[in-house]
Amino acid sequence: TSLSCLRMFHPRSFFSSRYLFVSAGGSVLAVFTMGIYSTLLFTSTLAFVLLVCCVDHSCIHTWAFVMQMLWQTFWHLLIQYREYYLHEPVIIRLFLAVSTLMLLTQRITSVSLDLQEKRVVLTPSKRQTCVTLLPLINYILNFTTLLGGPLDSYGQFITLMEGINLTSPPSPLGVVFLKLMQVLMLEWVRFYLVFFLKHLIHDFNPGILYGILSTWCLGLVLRIQYYSHWKISECLNNAAGFGFWEDSSGDYFSKWSGLSDGDFWTTEASICMSQFARRWNATTASWLRRLVYARHKHFPLLMCFGFSLWWHGLHLGHFVGFFTWAATVKADHHIHRNLLPNITPTQRKIYTFVNWINTQMIVTCIVIAVEFRNSSGLRLLSKTYIGLFPLVNIILHMLLIKKQKQKQM
């Protein structure tokens, strides 16, 4: 959503209980869950606040982007060094801190873009420095989005905290209860999928169909963990009053879906890779489109997925997963554009079903490669033949391009 320019000159609001609660809650949550490694977050926050005070806002995004990504990459590479070279076990608190640092990168680069594009205007004078910067610190360390997102805009955050809207949103208790029921259902499905997988492993069958089915189930288990995590984060934000769409024409439930990273049924019903890419982790997808895709004229898709690879940590599985994703999205556009005009309405139903299966298989390959991070995931994909699905898509894409070039000659 577009942001209006916001000038922060309301001293009373900055010392209100809401601001104190949000900032104190975020800081305590960081220290409690991450211990000494919470300093990673506080260092990023302090550095960005200093940039806001010292750097011209017409170029602040470049400074913030470089600073934050270098800081985040250092810790990602340190984890890889300790895990692969020193063969030390992963420190859970450090891993959690770096994962949270990734979410801070989203918020810092988002608000730095707002400042550079003058969607948000901060004018910290000597007398009003604290008054102007306190909301910024609260936004970055907001306890409702600290550990699990989703990404909301600075303008939306200030609008809620300042109470700019004349009409207050309805009580979110009903929608929070319904969403928690969805989490329970997802976890119930995940439990039985894991149970099913254990029986499949016990009754090992070397057949191709067995390998594809078991790998697809494993990929679905990994994806459900994300859906549950996002839904819990959504509940926390709704309970705090975030995520209400006042102008939405939907029902009560839909109006409280303004901060959603993905709905299980909607996302899993995607019939092509480009559709899945837009729906999966929706607020992050929107952030990537704004930060990378819309700002590059040459190879925007490759640049977008390349940056996503960098942002996630540069593991071997990330290289394979994200470049496979980019290649299959590109192939998806080309294949559909060439095949859809030549099929009948009856054939279209079959074509849609086949595409859904194809999308599920490719997504499974990507999720396993990214989640396993190392070569073990790639070995699993090669043994079960499910890795052939993205490969076939890429080859078909190349053949269609070659055929078009021959026609032009």
mmCIF file of C-alpha atoms in Angstrom:
data_model
loop_
_atom_site.group_PDB
_atom_site.id
_atom_site.type_symbol
_atom_site.label_atom_id
_atom_site.label_comp_id
_atom_site.label_asym_id
_atom_site.label_seq_id
_atom_site.Cartn_x
_atom_site.Cartn_y
_atom_site.Cartn_z
ATOM 1 C CA THR A 1 0.000 0.000 0.000
ATOM 2 C CA SER A 2 1.151 3.544 -0.715
ATOM 3 C CA LEU A 3 2.430 5.560 2.220
ATOM 4 C CA SER A 4 1.693 9.176 2.924
ATOM 5 C CA CYS A 5 4.473 11.440 4.138
ATOM 6 C CA LEU A 6 4.602 11.345 7.917
ATOM 7 C CA ARG A 7 6.148 14.088 10.037
ATOM 8 C CA MET A 8 6.663 13.134 13.651
ATOM 9 C CA PHE A 9 6.199 16.115 15.946
ATOM 10 C CA HIS A 10 3.919 14.765 18.685
ATOM 11 C CA PRO A 11 6.053 14.450 21.847
ATOM 12 C CA ARG A 12 3.334 13.090 24.085
ATOM 13 C CA SER A 13 2.730 10.014 21.954
ATOM 14 C CA PHE A 14 6.345 8.910 22.157
ATOM 15 C CA PHE A 15 6.228 8.523 25.895
ATOM 16 C CA SER A 16 2.907 6.734 25.885
ATOM 17 C CA SER A 17 2.541 3.285 27.376
ATOM 18 C CA ARG A 18 2.142 1.762 23.912
ATOM 19 C CA TYR A 19 5.606 2.835 22.755
ATOM 20 C CA LEU A 20 7.214 1.835 26.036
ATOM 21 C CA PHE A 21 5.511 -1.550 25.932
ATOM 22 C CA VAL A 22 6.570 -2.286 22.342
ATOM 23 C CA SER A 23 10.213 -1.240 22.766
ATOM 24 C CA ALA A 24 10.653 -2.888 26.176
ATOM 25 C CA GLY A 25 8.859 -6.037 25.001
ATOM 26 C CA GLY A 26 11.070 -6.383 21.938
ATOM 27 C CA SER A 27 14.280 -5.830 23.893
ATOM 28 C CA VAL A 28 13.342 -8.270 26.662
ATOM 29 C CA LEU A 29 12.227 -10.889 24.128
ATOM 30 C CA ALA A 30 15.524 -10.573 22.247
ATOM 31 C CA VAL A 31 17.651 -10.919 25.388
ATOM 32 C CA PHE A 32 15.544 -13.780 26.762
ATOM 33 C CA THR A 33 15.598 -15.859 23.547
ATOM 34 C CA MET A 34 19.073 -15.019 22.198
ATOM 35 C CA GLY A 35 21.149 -14.122 25.244
ATOM 36 C CA ILE A 36 24.428 -12.409 24.375
ATOM 37 C CA TYR A 37 23.664 -12.766 20.653
ATOM 38 C CA SER A 38 20.842 -10.227 20.989
ATOM 39 C CA THR A 39 23.635 -7.656 20.603
ATOM 40 C CA LEU A 40 23.532 -8.447 16.866
ATOM 41 C CA LEU A 41 20.101 -6.835 16.712
ATOM 42 C CA PHE A 42 20.910 -3.903 18.988
ATOM 43 C CA THR A 43 24.060 -3.158 16.954
ATOM 44 C CA SER A 44 22.069 -3.048 13.694
ATOM 45 C CA THR A 45 19.427 -0.830 15.251
ATOM 46 C CA LEU A 46 21.962 1.609 16.700
ATOM 47 C CA ALA A 47 23.927 1.771 13.426
ATOM 48 C CA PHE A 48 20.798 2.555 11.419
ATOM 49 C CA VAL A 49 19.692 5.250 13.870
ATOM 50 C CA LEU A 50 23.131 6.873 13.515
ATOM 51 C CA LEU A 51 22.755 6.740 9.729
ATOM 52 C CA VAL A 52 19.382 8.468 9.950
ATOM 53 C CA CYS A 53 20.979 11.246 12.013
ATOM 54 C CA CYS A 54 24.205 11.651 10.012
ATOM 55 C CA VAL A 55 23.564 10.691 6.369
ATOM 56 C CA ASP A 56 21.648 12.647 3.760
ATOM 57 C CA HIS A 57 18.319 10.872 3.289
ATOM 58 C CA SER A 58 18.606 11.115 -0.509
ATOM 59 C CA CYS A 59 21.230 8.339 -0.376
ATOM 60 C CA ILE A 60 20.487 6.683 2.950
ATOM 61 C CA HIS A 61 19.151 3.470 1.411
ATOM 62 C CA THR A 62 22.502 2.610 -0.194
ATOM 63 C CA TRP A 63 24.317 3.108 3.107
ATOM 64 C CA ALA A 64 21.733 1.136 5.082
ATOM 65 C CA PHE A 65 21.569 -1.691 2.548
ATOM 66 C CA VAL A 66 25.357 -2.181 2.338
ATOM 67 C CA MET A 67 25.853 -1.887 6.105
ATOM 68 C CA GLN A 68 23.063 -4.309 6.990
ATOM 69 C CA MET A 69 23.855 -6.949 4.355
ATOM 70 C CA LEU A 70 27.582 -6.973 5.199
ATOM 71 C CA TRP A 71 26.782 -7.361 8.907
ATOM 72 C CA GLN A 72 24.282 -10.146 8.224
ATOM 73 C CA THR A 73 26.578 -11.925 5.739
ATOM 74 C CA PHE A 74 29.454 -11.928 8.241
ATOM 75 C CA TRP A 75 27.358 -13.908 10.725
ATOM 76 C CA HIS A 76 26.010 -16.238 8.035
ATOM 77 C CA LEU A 77 29.556 -17.076 6.922
ATOM 78 C CA LEU A 78 30.677 -17.497 10.543
ATOM 79 C CA ILE A 79 27.941 -20.084 11.068
ATOM 80 C CA GLN A 80 29.051 -21.932 7.923
ATOM 81 C CA TYR A 81 32.700 -21.829 9.043
ATOM 82 C CA ARG A 82 31.861 -23.294 12.439
ATOM 83 C CA GLU A 83 29.472 -25.876 11.006
ATOM 84 C CA TYR A 84 31.420 -27.146 7.969
ATOM 85 C CA TYR A 85 35.073 -26.400 8.765
ATOM 86 C CA LEU A 86 35.245 -26.739 12.541
ATOM 87 C CA HIS A 87 32.385 -29.322 12.610
ATOM 88 C CA GLU A 88 30.886 -27.673 15.666
ATOM 89 C CA PRO A 89 27.193 -28.066 16.484
ATOM 90 C CA VAL A 90 24.968 -25.129 15.606
ATOM 91 C CA ILE A 91 24.426 -22.747 18.522
ATOM 92 C CA ILE A 92 20.646 -22.396 18.652
ATOM 93 C CA ARG A 93 20.678 -18.894 20.109
ATOM 94 C CA LEU A 94 23.123 -17.675 17.460
ATOM 95 C CA PHE A 95 21.042 -19.288 14.712
ATOM 96 C CA LEU A 96 17.902 -17.624 16.083
ATOM 97 C CA ALA A 97 19.665 -14.263 16.319
ATOM 98 C CA VAL A 98 20.817 -14.436 12.688
ATOM 99 C CA SER A 99 17.333 -15.473 11.544
ATOM 100 C CA THR A 100 15.908 -12.476 13.421
ATOM 101 C CA LEU A 101 18.640 -10.293 11.922
ATOM 102 C CA MET A 102 17.288 -11.250 8.483
ATOM 103 C CA LEU A 103 13.883 -9.866 9.491
ATOM 104 C CA LEU A 104 15.549 -6.704 10.789
ATOM 105 C CA THR A 105 17.188 -6.338 7.378
ATOM 106 C CA GLN A 106 13.718 -6.288 5.838
ATOM 107 C CA ARG A 107 12.494 -3.543 8.144
ATOM 108 C CA ILE A 108 15.652 -1.424 7.943
ATOM 109 C CA THR A 109 15.879 -1.539 4.138
ATOM 110 C CA SER A 110 12.133 -0.967 3.820
ATOM 111 C CA VAL A 111 12.148 2.196 5.927
ATOM 112 C CA SER A 112 15.410 3.396 4.330
ATOM 113 C CA LEU A 113 13.696 3.158 0.932
ATOM 114 C CA ASP A 114 10.731 5.088 2.353
ATOM 115 C CA LEU A 115 13.106 7.808 3.551
ATOM 116 C CA GLN A 116 15.030 7.976 0.280
ATOM 117 C CA GLU A 117 11.827 8.098 -1.789
ATOM 118 C CA LYS A 118 10.363 10.667 0.666
ATOM 119 C CA ARG A 119 7.373 8.494 1.492
ATOM 120 C CA VAL A 120 8.357 9.002 5.112
ATOM 121 C CA VAL A 121 9.991 12.219 6.298
ATOM 122 C CA LEU A 122 12.000 12.373 9.513
ATOM 123 C CA THR A 123 13.518 15.678 10.574
ATOM 124 C CA PRO A 124 15.463 15.017 13.784
ATOM 125 C CA SER A 125 16.439 18.394 15.241
ATOM 126 C CA LYS A 126 18.681 18.666 18.287
ATOM 127 C CA ARG A 127 15.713 19.289 20.561
ATOM 128 C CA GLN A 128 13.486 16.625 19.093
ATOM 129 C CA THR A 129 15.944 13.811 18.339
ATOM 130 C CA CYS A 130 14.421 11.387 20.834
ATOM 131 C CA VAL A 131 10.912 12.386 19.843
ATOM 132 C CA THR A 132 11.627 11.604 16.183
ATOM 133 C CA LEU A 133 13.760 8.481 16.519
ATOM 134 C CA LEU A 134 11.894 6.567 19.228
ATOM 135 C CA PRO A 135 9.154 5.373 16.815
ATOM 136 C CA LEU A 136 11.876 4.208 14.417
ATOM 137 C CA ILE A 137 13.528 2.115 17.141
ATOM 138 C CA ASN A 138 10.132 0.739 18.146
ATOM 139 C CA TYR A 139 9.385 -0.246 14.549
ATOM 140 C CA ILE A 140 12.670 -2.127 14.172
ATOM 141 C CA LEU A 141 12.429 -3.905 17.555
ATOM 142 C CA ASN A 142 8.655 -4.412 17.572
ATOM 143 C CA PHE A 143 8.079 -7.560 19.666
ATOM 144 C CA THR A 144 5.104 -8.699 17.539
ATOM 145 C CA THR A 145 7.277 -9.040 14.406
ATOM 146 C CA LEU A 146 10.705 -9.595 15.978
ATOM 147 C CA LEU A 147 10.915 -13.386 15.707
ATOM 148 C CA GLY A 148 8.502 -14.266 12.943
ATOM 149 C CA GLY A 149 7.479 -11.229 10.909
ATOM 150 C CA PRO A 150 5.510 -10.491 8.828
ATOM 151 C CA LEU A 151 6.839 -7.265 7.323
ATOM 152 C CA ASP A 152 4.584 -4.255 7.794
ATOM 153 C CA SER A 153 5.380 -0.767 6.545
ATOM 154 C CA TYR A 154 6.644 1.994 8.803
ATOM 155 C CA GLY A 155 3.656 4.112 7.852
ATOM 156 C CA GLN A 156 1.189 1.406 8.899
ATOM 157 C CA PHE A 157 3.034 0.922 12.180
ATOM 158 C CA ILE A 158 2.965 4.637 13.020
ATOM 159 C CA THR A 159 -0.676 4.942 11.972
ATOM 160 C CA LEU A 160 -1.687 2.309 14.512
ATOM 161 C CA MET A 161 0.622 3.494 17.288
ATOM 162 C CA GLU A 162 -0.361 7.140 16.895
ATOM 163 C CA GLY A 163 -4.039 6.310 16.544
ATOM 164 C CA ILE A 164 -4.358 8.415 13.385
ATOM 165 C CA ASN A 165 -7.392 6.447 12.181
ATOM 166 C CA LEU A 166 -10.622 7.867 13.601
ATOM 167 C CA THR A 167 -12.360 4.496 13.754
ATOM 168 C CA SER A 168 -10.744 1.826 15.904
ATOM 169 C CA PRO A 169 -10.721 -1.768 14.551
ATOM 170 C CA PRO A 170 -13.138 -4.340 15.977
ATOM 171 C CA SER A 171 -11.969 -6.819 18.581
ATOM 172 C CA PRO A 172 -9.564 -9.389 17.055
ATOM 173 C CA LEU A 173 -10.272 -12.125 19.637
ATOM 174 C CA GLY A 174 -12.637 -14.068 17.383
ATOM 175 C CA VAL A 175 -10.294 -14.079 14.387
ATOM 176 C CA VAL A 176 -7.281 -14.924 16.580
ATOM 177 C CA PHE A 177 -9.169 -17.959 17.935
ATOM 178 C CA LEU A 178 -10.066 -19.130 14.412
ATOM 179 C CA LYS A 179 -6.481 -18.754 13.230
ATOM 180 C CA LEU A 180 -5.178 -20.712 16.211
ATOM 181 C CA MET A 181 -7.608 -23.481 15.242
ATOM 182 C CA GLN A 182 -6.035 -23.427 11.783
ATOM 183 C CA VAL A 183 -2.613 -23.848 13.386
ATOM 184 C CA LEU A 184 -3.860 -26.880 15.331
ATOM 185 C CA MET A 185 -5.269 -28.380 12.141
ATOM 186 C CA LEU A 186 -2.000 -27.819 10.281
ATOM 187 C CA GLU A 187 -0.008 -29.411 13.087
ATOM 188 C CA TRP A 188 -2.418 -32.351 13.133
ATOM 189 C CA VAL A 189 -1.860 -32.858 9.378
ATOM 190 C CA ARG A 190 1.911 -32.555 9.866
ATOM 191 C CA PHE A 191 1.858 -35.112 12.682
ATOM 192 C CA TYR A 192 0.123 -37.731 10.526
ATOM 193 C CA LEU A 193 2.366 -36.987 7.550
ATOM 194 C CA VAL A 194 5.422 -37.636 9.735
ATOM 195 C CA PHE A 195 3.758 -40.823 11.005
ATOM 196 C CA PHE A 196 3.097 -41.865 7.394
ATOM 197 C CA LEU A 197 6.710 -41.137 6.418
ATOM 198 C CA LYS A 198 8.066 -43.284 9.262
ATOM 199 C CA HIS A 199 5.981 -46.213 8.047
ATOM 200 C CA LEU A 200 7.159 -45.657 4.481
ATOM 201 C CA ILE A 201 10.763 -45.764 5.641
ATOM 202 C CA HIS A 202 10.086 -48.924 7.682
ATOM 203 C CA ASP A 203 8.412 -50.652 4.701
ATOM 204 C CA PHE A 204 11.093 -49.528 2.254
ATOM 205 C CA ASN A 205 10.181 -49.913 -1.400
ATOM 206 C CA PRO A 206 12.796 -48.914 -3.988
ATOM 207 C CA GLY A 207 10.158 -48.029 -6.613
ATOM 208 C CA ILE A 208 10.134 -44.650 -8.365
ATOM 209 C CA LEU A 209 6.582 -43.801 -7.259
ATOM 210 C CA TYR A 210 7.477 -44.584 -3.648
ATOM 211 C CA GLY A 211 10.458 -42.235 -3.818
ATOM 212 C CA ILE A 212 8.432 -39.410 -5.356
ATOM 213 C CA LEU A 213 5.543 -39.807 -2.884
ATOM 214 C CA SER A 214 7.783 -39.937 0.204
ATOM 215 C CA THR A 215 9.821 -36.930 -0.932
ATOM 216 C CA TRP A 216 6.655 -34.937 -1.688
ATOM 217 C CA CYS A 217 5.353 -35.749 1.830
ATOM 218 C CA LEU A 218 8.654 -34.600 3.332
ATOM 219 C CA GLY A 219 8.473 -31.344 1.376
ATOM 220 C CA LEU A 220 4.895 -30.794 2.557
ATOM 221 C CA VAL A 221 5.924 -31.383 6.194
ATOM 222 C CA LEU A 222 8.634 -28.723 5.835
ATOM 223 C CA ARG A 223 6.207 -26.257 4.242
ATOM 224 C CA ILE A 224 3.545 -26.794 6.927
ATOM 225 C CA GLN A 225 6.092 -25.733 9.550
ATOM 226 C CA TYR A 226 6.290 -22.395 7.759
ATOM 227 C CA TYR A 227 2.512 -22.034 7.458
ATOM 228 C CA SER A 228 2.089 -22.699 11.191
ATOM 229 C CA HIS A 229 4.854 -20.266 12.075
ATOM 230 C CA TRP A 230 3.359 -17.522 9.876
ATOM 231 C CA LYS A 231 -0.133 -18.090 11.242
ATOM 232 C CA ILE A 232 1.069 -17.822 14.858
ATOM 233 C CA SER A 233 2.903 -14.599 14.017
ATOM 234 C CA GLU A 234 -0.248 -13.326 12.339
ATOM 235 C CA CYS A 235 -2.248 -14.109 15.491
ATOM 236 C CA LEU A 236 0.228 -12.219 17.669
ATOM 237 C CA ASN A 237 0.064 -9.172 15.393
ATOM 238 C CA ASN A 238 -3.748 -9.288 15.206
ATOM 239 C CA ALA A 239 -3.978 -9.540 18.990
ATOM 240 C CA ALA A 240 -1.852 -6.373 19.216
ATOM 241 C CA GLY A 241 -4.118 -4.622 16.698
ATOM 242 C CA PHE A 242 -1.929 -4.930 13.574
ATOM 243 C CA GLY A 243 -3.112 -6.236 10.218
ATOM 244 C CA PHE A 244 -6.617 -4.762 10.004
ATOM 245 C CA TRP A 245 -7.717 -3.597 6.532
ATOM 246 C CA GLU A 246 -10.317 -0.931 7.114
ATOM 247 C CA ASP A 247 -11.001 -0.474 3.382
ATOM 248 C CA SER A 248 -11.257 -4.191 2.628
ATOM 249 C CA SER A 249 -14.571 -5.283 1.107
ATOM 250 C CA GLY A 250 -14.264 -8.792 2.531
ATOM 251 C CA ASP A 251 -15.791 -10.302 5.643
ATOM 252 C CA TYR A 252 -14.640 -9.899 9.254
ATOM 253 C CA PHE A 253 -11.996 -12.618 8.842
ATOM 254 C CA SER A 254 -10.610 -11.113 5.611
ATOM 255 C CA LYS A 255 -10.327 -7.637 7.136
ATOM 256 C CA TRP A 256 -7.854 -9.037 9.690
ATOM 257 C CA SER A 257 -5.613 -10.572 6.990
ATOM 258 C CA GLY A 258 -3.639 -7.436 6.174
ATOM 259 C CA LEU A 259 -0.430 -8.969 7.536
ATOM 260 C CA SER A 260 -0.363 -12.509 6.205
ATOM 261 C CA ASP A 261 2.647 -14.338 4.792
ATOM 262 C CA GLY A 262 0.606 -17.106 3.208
ATOM 263 C CA ASP A 263 -2.532 -19.170 3.529
ATOM 264 C CA PHE A 264 -2.064 -22.942 3.258
ATOM 265 C CA TRP A 265 -4.985 -23.645 0.900
ATOM 266 C CA THR A 266 -4.443 -20.640 -1.360
ATOM 267 C CA THR A 267 -0.701 -21.091 -1.700
ATOM 268 C CA GLU A 268 -0.766 -24.868 -2.150
ATOM 269 C CA ALA A 269 -3.496 -24.531 -4.811
ATOM 270 C CA SER A 270 -1.078 -22.611 -7.074
ATOM 271 C CA ILE A 271 -1.004 -24.095 -10.571
ATOM 272 C CA CYS A 272 2.248 -22.513 -11.754
ATOM 273 C CA MET A 273 5.575 -21.486 -10.242
ATOM 274 C CA SER A 274 5.096 -17.758 -10.795
ATOM 275 C CA GLN A 275 1.783 -17.905 -8.915
ATOM 276 C CA PHE A 276 3.377 -19.833 -6.055
ATOM 277 C CA ALA A 277 6.265 -17.337 -5.901
ATOM 278 C CA ARG A 278 3.807 -14.449 -5.389
ATOM 279 C CA ARG A 279 1.822 -16.256 -2.680
ATOM 280 C CA TRP A 280 4.603 -17.934 -0.696
ATOM 281 C CA ASN A 281 5.895 -15.725 2.146
ATOM 282 C CA ALA A 282 3.846 -12.886 0.686
ATOM 283 C CA THR A 283 5.249 -9.901 2.611
ATOM 284 C CA THR A 284 8.824 -11.013 1.859
ATOM 285 C CA ALA A 285 7.899 -11.489 -1.817
ATOM 286 C CA SER A 286 6.524 -7.922 -1.914
ATOM 287 C CA TRP A 287 9.690 -6.646 -0.215
ATOM 288 C CA LEU A 288 11.903 -8.414 -2.788
ATOM 289 C CA ARG A 289 9.856 -7.010 -5.681
ATOM 290 C CA ARG A 290 10.241 -3.485 -4.339
ATOM 291 C CA LEU A 291 13.862 -3.786 -3.209
ATOM 292 C CA VAL A 292 15.320 -5.693 -6.176
ATOM 293 C CA TYR A 293 12.937 -6.625 -9.005
ATOM 294 C CA ALA A 294 11.476 -3.153 -9.623
ATOM 295 C CA ARG A 295 14.891 -1.455 -9.366
ATOM 296 C CA HIS A 296 16.719 -3.521 -12.017
ATOM 297 C CA LYS A 297 16.033 -3.175 -15.720
ATOM 298 C CA HIS A 298 18.372 -5.987 -16.749
ATOM 299 C CA PHE A 299 17.659 -9.567 -15.630
ATOM 300 C CA PRO A 300 15.328 -8.514 -12.756
ATOM 301 C CA LEU A 301 14.167 -12.085 -12.067
ATOM 302 C CA LEU A 302 17.713 -13.440 -11.798
ATOM 303 C CA MET A 303 18.763 -10.476 -9.655
ATOM 304 C CA CYS A 304 15.763 -10.970 -7.365
ATOM 305 C CA PHE A 305 16.405 -14.658 -6.707
ATOM 306 C CA GLY A 306 20.167 -14.037 -6.556
ATOM 307 C CA PHE A 307 19.660 -11.498 -3.778
ATOM 308 C CA SER A 308 17.272 -13.890 -2.011
ATOM 309 C CA LEU A 309 20.073 -16.466 -2.079
ATOM 310 C CA TRP A 310 22.458 -13.917 -0.528
ATOM 311 C CA TRP A 311 19.897 -12.873 2.074
ATOM 312 C CA HIS A 312 19.229 -16.501 3.108
ATOM 313 C CA GLY A 313 22.894 -17.313 3.772
ATOM 314 C CA LEU A 314 24.751 -18.603 0.685
ATOM 315 C CA HIS A 315 24.629 -22.325 1.501
ATOM 316 C CA LEU A 316 25.063 -24.884 -1.295
ATOM 317 C CA GLY A 317 21.404 -25.871 -1.096
ATOM 318 C CA HIS A 318 20.431 -22.202 -1.364
ATOM 319 C CA PHE A 319 22.381 -21.851 -4.618
ATOM 320 C CA VAL A 320 20.633 -24.852 -6.156
ATOM 321 C CA GLY A 321 17.201 -24.045 -4.719
ATOM 322 C CA PHE A 322 16.938 -20.362 -5.637
ATOM 323 C CA PHE A 323 18.475 -20.642 -9.094
ATOM 324 C CA THR A 324 16.165 -23.580 -9.793
ATOM 325 C CA TRP A 325 13.256 -21.415 -8.643
ATOM 326 C CA ALA A 326 14.324 -18.554 -10.929
ATOM 327 C CA ALA A 327 14.785 -20.889 -13.907
ATOM 328 C CA THR A 328 11.423 -22.615 -13.438
ATOM 329 C CA VAL A 329 9.548 -19.305 -13.021
ATOM 330 C CA LYS A 330 11.111 -18.116 -16.275
ATOM 331 C CA ALA A 331 10.268 -21.420 -17.952
ATOM 332 C CA ASP A 332 6.746 -21.219 -16.540
ATOM 333 C CA HIS A 333 6.062 -17.882 -18.262
ATOM 334 C CA HIS A 334 7.375 -19.116 -21.606
ATOM 335 C CA ILE A 335 5.706 -22.544 -21.583
ATOM 336 C CA HIS A 336 2.245 -21.227 -20.656
ATOM 337 C CA ARG A 337 2.427 -18.453 -23.219
ATOM 338 C CA ASN A 338 3.127 -20.985 -25.957
ATOM 339 C CA LEU A 339 0.857 -23.866 -24.927
ATOM 340 C CA LEU A 340 -2.300 -22.222 -23.533
ATOM 341 C CA PRO A 341 -3.565 -20.724 -26.838
ATOM 342 C CA ASN A 342 -3.444 -24.154 -28.510
ATOM 343 C CA ILE A 343 -5.588 -26.200 -26.124
ATOM 344 C CA THR A 344 -9.365 -26.653 -25.939
ATOM 345 C CA PRO A 345 -11.501 -25.866 -22.822
ATOM 346 C CA THR A 346 -11.705 -29.606 -22.034
ATOM 347 C CA GLN A 347 -7.957 -30.016 -22.371
ATOM 348 C CA ARG A 348 -7.471 -26.937 -20.194
ATOM 349 C CA LYS A 349 -8.835 -28.783 -17.125
ATOM 350 C CA ILE A 350 -6.374 -31.622 -17.642
ATOM 351 C CA TYR A 351 -3.628 -29.084 -18.331
ATOM 352 C CA THR A 352 -4.430 -27.266 -15.048
ATOM 353 C CA PHE A 353 -4.281 -30.496 -13.032
ATOM 354 C CA VAL A 354 -0.979 -31.555 -14.617
ATOM 355 C CA ASN A 355 0.431 -28.097 -13.926
ATOM 356 C CA TRP A 356 -0.596 -28.326 -10.274
ATOM 357 C CA ILE A 357 1.244 -31.646 -9.902
ATOM 358 C CA ASN A 358 4.240 -30.192 -11.735
ATOM 359 C CA THR A 359 4.253 -27.150 -9.418
ATOM 360 C CA GLN A 360 4.045 -29.353 -6.325
ATOM 361 C CA MET A 361 7.017 -31.438 -7.464
ATOM 362 C CA ILE A 362 9.182 -28.418 -8.308
ATOM 363 C CA VAL A 363 8.310 -26.695 -5.016
ATOM 364 C CA THR A 364 9.229 -29.894 -3.169
ATOM 365 C CA CYS A 365 12.655 -29.899 -4.845
ATOM 366 C CA ILE A 366 13.270 -26.260 -3.972
ATOM 367 C CA VAL A 367 12.133 -26.572 -0.334
ATOM 368 C CA ILE A 368 14.250 -29.676 0.314
ATOM 369 C CA ALA A 369 17.346 -28.143 -1.312
ATOM 370 C CA VAL A 370 16.957 -24.897 0.663
ATOM 371 C CA GLU A 371 15.989 -26.463 4.009
ATOM 372 C CA PHE A 372 18.675 -29.176 3.998
ATOM 373 C CA ARG A 373 21.198 -26.488 2.960
ATOM 374 C CA ASN A 374 23.988 -28.977 2.194
ATOM 375 C CA SER A 375 24.534 -31.775 -0.323
ATOM 376 C CA SER A 376 22.375 -34.285 1.601
ATOM 377 C CA GLY A 377 19.219 -32.692 0.222
ATOM 378 C CA LEU A 378 20.590 -32.826 -3.314
ATOM 379 C CA ARG A 379 21.446 -36.518 -2.923
ATOM 380 C CA LEU A 380 17.897 -37.224 -1.757
ATOM 381 C CA LEU A 381 16.448 -35.459 -4.806
ATOM 382 C CA SER A 382 18.706 -37.363 -7.192
ATOM 383 C CA LYS A 383 17.925 -40.764 -5.645
ATOM 384 C CA THR A 384 14.155 -40.295 -5.768
ATOM 385 C CA TYR A 385 14.080 -38.912 -9.364
ATOM 386 C CA ILE A 386 11.895 -35.989 -8.247
ATOM 387 C CA GLY A 387 14.720 -33.697 -9.322
ATOM 388 C CA LEU A 388 13.809 -34.533 -12.932
ATOM 389 C CA PHE A 389 10.686 -32.318 -12.756
ATOM 390 C CA PRO A 390 12.467 -28.934 -12.715
ATOM 391 C CA LEU A 391 15.037 -30.270 -15.165
ATOM 392 C CA VAL A 392 12.320 -31.244 -17.669
ATOM 393 C CA ASN A 393 10.748 -27.776 -17.333
ATOM 394 C CA ILE A 394 14.051 -26.053 -18.021
ATOM 395 C CA ILE A 395 14.790 -28.303 -21.024
ATOM 396 C CA LEU A 396 11.293 -27.700 -22.450
ATOM 397 C CA HIS A 397 11.847 -23.974 -22.035
ATOM 398 C CA MET A 398 15.117 -24.160 -23.962
ATOM 399 C CA LEU A 399 13.497 -26.201 -26.751
ATOM 400 C CA LEU A 400 10.686 -23.661 -27.124
ATOM 401 C CA ILE A 401 13.196 -20.807 -27.326
ATOM 402 C CA LYS A 402 15.169 -22.712 -29.967
ATOM 403 C CA LYS A 403 11.989 -23.398 -31.950
ATOM 404 C CA GLN A 404 11.042 -19.697 -31.883
ATOM 405 C CA LYS A 405 14.481 -18.678 -33.110
ATOM 406 C CA GLN A 406 14.235 -21.160 -35.985
ATOM 407 C CA LYS A 407 10.863 -19.677 -37.006
ATOM 408 C CA GLN A 408 12.330 -16.167 -36.982
ATOM 409 C CA MET A 409 15.144 -17.280 -39.261
#
